[in-house]
Amino acid sequence: MAAHDTTTITTSAVLAALSEHPEWQEKAREQSMAVDGDLTLETLDSLTVLDLVIKESLRLVAPVPSLARKAIKDTELVGYHIPAGTFMSVSPWFSHYMPEYWSNPTEFDPDRFAEPRSEDKKHRFAWVPFGGGAHKCIGMYFGTQEVKMLLHHMLRRYRWSVPAGYKVPWDLV
């Protein structure tokens, strides 16, 4: 469940979000159309609207909805004793919808990642589509740039939509 699957899930989530929110699709398209010449890492970095949309899409549809972890020592977590060796599941989907970190958490709002709001900075584990800490995905930057490049080319060539009111039936299992 890495690389190919996470990249396709992220791309699908962004395409769905941009279908449901054509105003964001147009904002992203404007930036992509302004790119002149070869696509470089620097020009990819200039596509800031896509950054916001990708981050918000990853928040709403974490490509890996559950991360397996093992307690390496006895610990306490929110008042519960966790013995060493206990397997646990960490859910980015849960964290990404916690109202104490995200305003209107069920709403698509890419601006939540922009200054001055920066809601993803309220807690170091509030936004964890790539995991966190020592186990953060090694391919997160490469994968994000790959998705961004694909979306950039699609925005320059196509417009896409879904019928009004349509919601993708995401499968969480």
Coordinates of C-alpha atoms in Angstrom, one line a residue:
M1 CA 0.0 0.0 0.0
A2 CA 2.6 2.5 -1.0
A3 CA 3.8 4.5 -4.0
H4 CA 1.4 3.3 -6.8
D5 CA -1.7 3.0 -4.7
T6 CA -1.2 6.1 -2.6
T7 CA -0.4 8.2 -5.7
T8 CA -3.5 7.0 -7.6
I9 CA -5.7 7.6 -4.5
T10 CA -4.4 11.1 -4.0
T11 CA -4.8 11.9 -7.7
S12 CA -8.3 10.6 -7.7
A13 CA -9.2 12.6 -4.5
V14 CA -7.8 15.8 -6.1
L15 CA -9.7 15.2 -9.4
A16 CA -12.9 14.6 -7.4
A17 CA -12.4 17.7 -5.3
L18 CA -11.7 19.9 -8.4
S19 CA -14.8 18.4 -10.0
E20 CA -17.0 19.3 -7.1
H21 CA -15.4 22.8 -6.7
P22 CA -14.9 24.3 -10.2
E23 CA -13.8 27.6 -8.7
W24 CA -10.7 25.9 -7.3
Q25 CA -10.2 24.1 -10.6
E26 CA -10.1 27.5 -12.4
K27 CA -7.7 29.0 -9.8
A28 CA -5.4 26.1 -10.3
R29 CA -5.7 26.2 -14.0
E30 CA -4.8 29.9 -14.1
Q31 CA -1.5 29.2 -12.4
S32 CA -0.8 26.2 -14.6
M33 CA -1.6 28.2 -17.8
A34 CA 0.9 31.0 -16.6
V35 CA 3.7 28.5 -16.7
D36 CA 5.8 29.1 -19.7
G37 CA 8.4 26.7 -21.0
D38 CA 9.7 23.6 -19.5
L39 CA 8.2 22.3 -16.2
T40 CA 10.9 22.4 -13.6
L41 CA 10.9 21.9 -9.8
E42 CA 10.9 25.6 -9.5
T43 CA 7.9 26.1 -11.7
L44 CA 6.1 23.2 -9.8
D45 CA 6.8 25.1 -6.6
S46 CA 5.1 28.1 -8.1
L47 CA 1.8 26.2 -8.4
T48 CA 0.7 27.2 -4.9
V49 CA -3.0 26.7 -5.5
L50 CA -2.4 23.1 -6.4
D51 CA -0.4 22.7 -3.1
L52 CA -3.4 23.9 -1.1
V53 CA -5.8 21.7 -3.0
I54 CA -3.6 18.6 -2.8
K55 CA -3.1 19.1 1.0
E56 CA -6.9 19.6 1.6
S57 CA -7.7 16.5 -0.6
L58 CA -5.1 14.5 1.4
R59 CA -6.8 15.7 4.6
L60 CA -10.3 14.7 3.5
V61 CA -9.2 11.4 1.9
A62 CA -6.1 10.1 3.5
P63 CA -4.7 7.5 1.0
V64 CA -3.8 5.2 3.9
P65 CA -6.7 5.4 6.3
S66 CA -5.0 3.4 9.1
L67 CA -1.4 3.0 10.1
A68 CA -0.2 0.0 12.1
R69 CA 2.1 0.7 15.0
K70 CA 3.6 -1.3 17.9
A71 CA 4.3 0.1 21.4
I72 CA 8.0 -0.4 22.0
K73 CA 7.7 0.2 25.7
D74 CA 5.0 0.4 28.3
T75 CA 3.2 3.8 28.0
E76 CA 0.1 5.6 28.8
L77 CA -2.1 7.2 26.2
V78 CA -5.1 9.4 27.2
G79 CA -5.3 7.7 30.5
Y80 CA -5.0 4.1 29.1
H81 CA -2.1 1.8 29.9
I82 CA -0.5 0.4 26.7
P83 CA 1.8 -2.5 27.4
A84 CA 5.0 -2.9 25.4
G85 CA 4.4 -5.1 22.3
T86 CA 0.8 -4.0 21.9
F87 CA -0.2 -3.5 18.2
M88 CA -2.2 -0.3 17.6
S89 CA -3.9 1.4 14.7
V90 CA -3.5 5.1 14.1
S91 CA -6.1 6.7 11.9
P92 CA -5.2 9.8 9.9
W93 CA -8.9 10.0 8.9
F94 CA -9.9 10.5 12.5
S95 CA -7.2 13.1 13.1
H96 CA -8.0 15.0 9.9
Y97 CA -11.6 15.5 11.0
M98 CA -11.0 16.6 14.7
P99 CA -12.9 19.9 15.2
E100 CA -10.3 21.0 17.8
Y101 CA -7.8 21.3 14.9
W102 CA -9.9 21.9 11.8
S103 CA -12.6 24.6 11.4
N104 CA -15.6 23.0 9.6
P105 CA -13.7 19.8 9.2
T106 CA -16.1 18.1 6.7
E107 CA -16.0 21.1 4.3
F108 CA -13.5 21.4 1.4
D109 CA -11.5 24.5 2.3
P110 CA -7.9 24.6 0.8
D111 CA -7.3 28.0 2.4
R112 CA -7.1 26.3 5.8
F113 CA -3.5 25.4 4.8
A114 CA -2.5 29.0 3.8
E115 CA -1.1 31.7 6.0
P116 CA -2.3 33.0 8.4
R117 CA -4.7 30.1 9.2
S118 CA -2.2 27.2 8.8
E119 CA -4.6 24.9 10.6
D120 CA -2.2 22.0 9.9
K121 CA 0.3 23.6 12.3
K122 CA -2.1 23.6 15.3
H123 CA -0.6 20.2 16.4
R124 CA 2.3 18.3 14.9
F125 CA 0.1 15.3 14.2
A126 CA -3.0 17.2 13.1
W127 CA -2.2 16.5 9.4
V128 CA -0.6 13.2 8.9
P129 CA -1.5 11.7 5.4
F130 CA 2.1 10.5 5.2
G131 CA 2.4 9.4 8.8
G132 CA 4.5 11.3 11.2
G133 CA 7.7 11.4 13.2
A134 CA 10.3 8.8 12.5
H135 CA 7.9 6.7 10.4
K136 CA 6.9 9.5 8.0
C137 CA 6.7 8.3 4.4
I138 CA 10.1 8.6 2.7
G139 CA 8.4 9.2 -0.7
M140 CA 6.1 12.0 0.4
Y141 CA 7.9 14.8 -1.5
F142 CA 8.4 12.7 -4.7
G143 CA 4.9 11.4 -4.7
T144 CA 3.4 14.9 -4.2
Q145 CA 5.5 16.3 -7.0
E146 CA 4.4 13.4 -9.2
V147 CA 0.7 14.1 -8.5
K148 CA 1.2 17.8 -9.0
M149 CA 2.9 17.4 -12.3
L150 CA 0.1 15.1 -13.6
L151 CA -2.5 17.6 -12.4
H152 CA -0.7 20.5 -14.0
H153 CA -0.7 18.8 -17.4
M154 CA -4.4 17.8 -17.0
L155 CA -5.4 21.4 -16.0
R156 CA -3.7 22.8 -19.1
R157 CA -5.6 20.4 -21.4
Y158 CA -8.9 19.5 -19.8
R159 CA -11.9 20.6 -17.8
W160 CA -13.8 18.0 -15.9
S161 CA -16.9 17.9 -13.8
V162 CA -19.4 15.7 -12.0
P163 CA -23.2 16.0 -11.8
A164 CA -24.4 18.5 -9.2
G165 CA -24.6 16.9 -5.8
Y166 CA -22.5 13.8 -6.7
K167 CA -20.1 12.6 -4.0
V168 CA -17.5 9.9 -4.6
P169 CA -18.3 6.8 -2.5
W170 CA -14.9 6.5 -0.8
D171 CA -14.3 3.0 0.6
L172 CA -12.6 3.1 4.0
V173 CA -11.8 -0.6 4.2

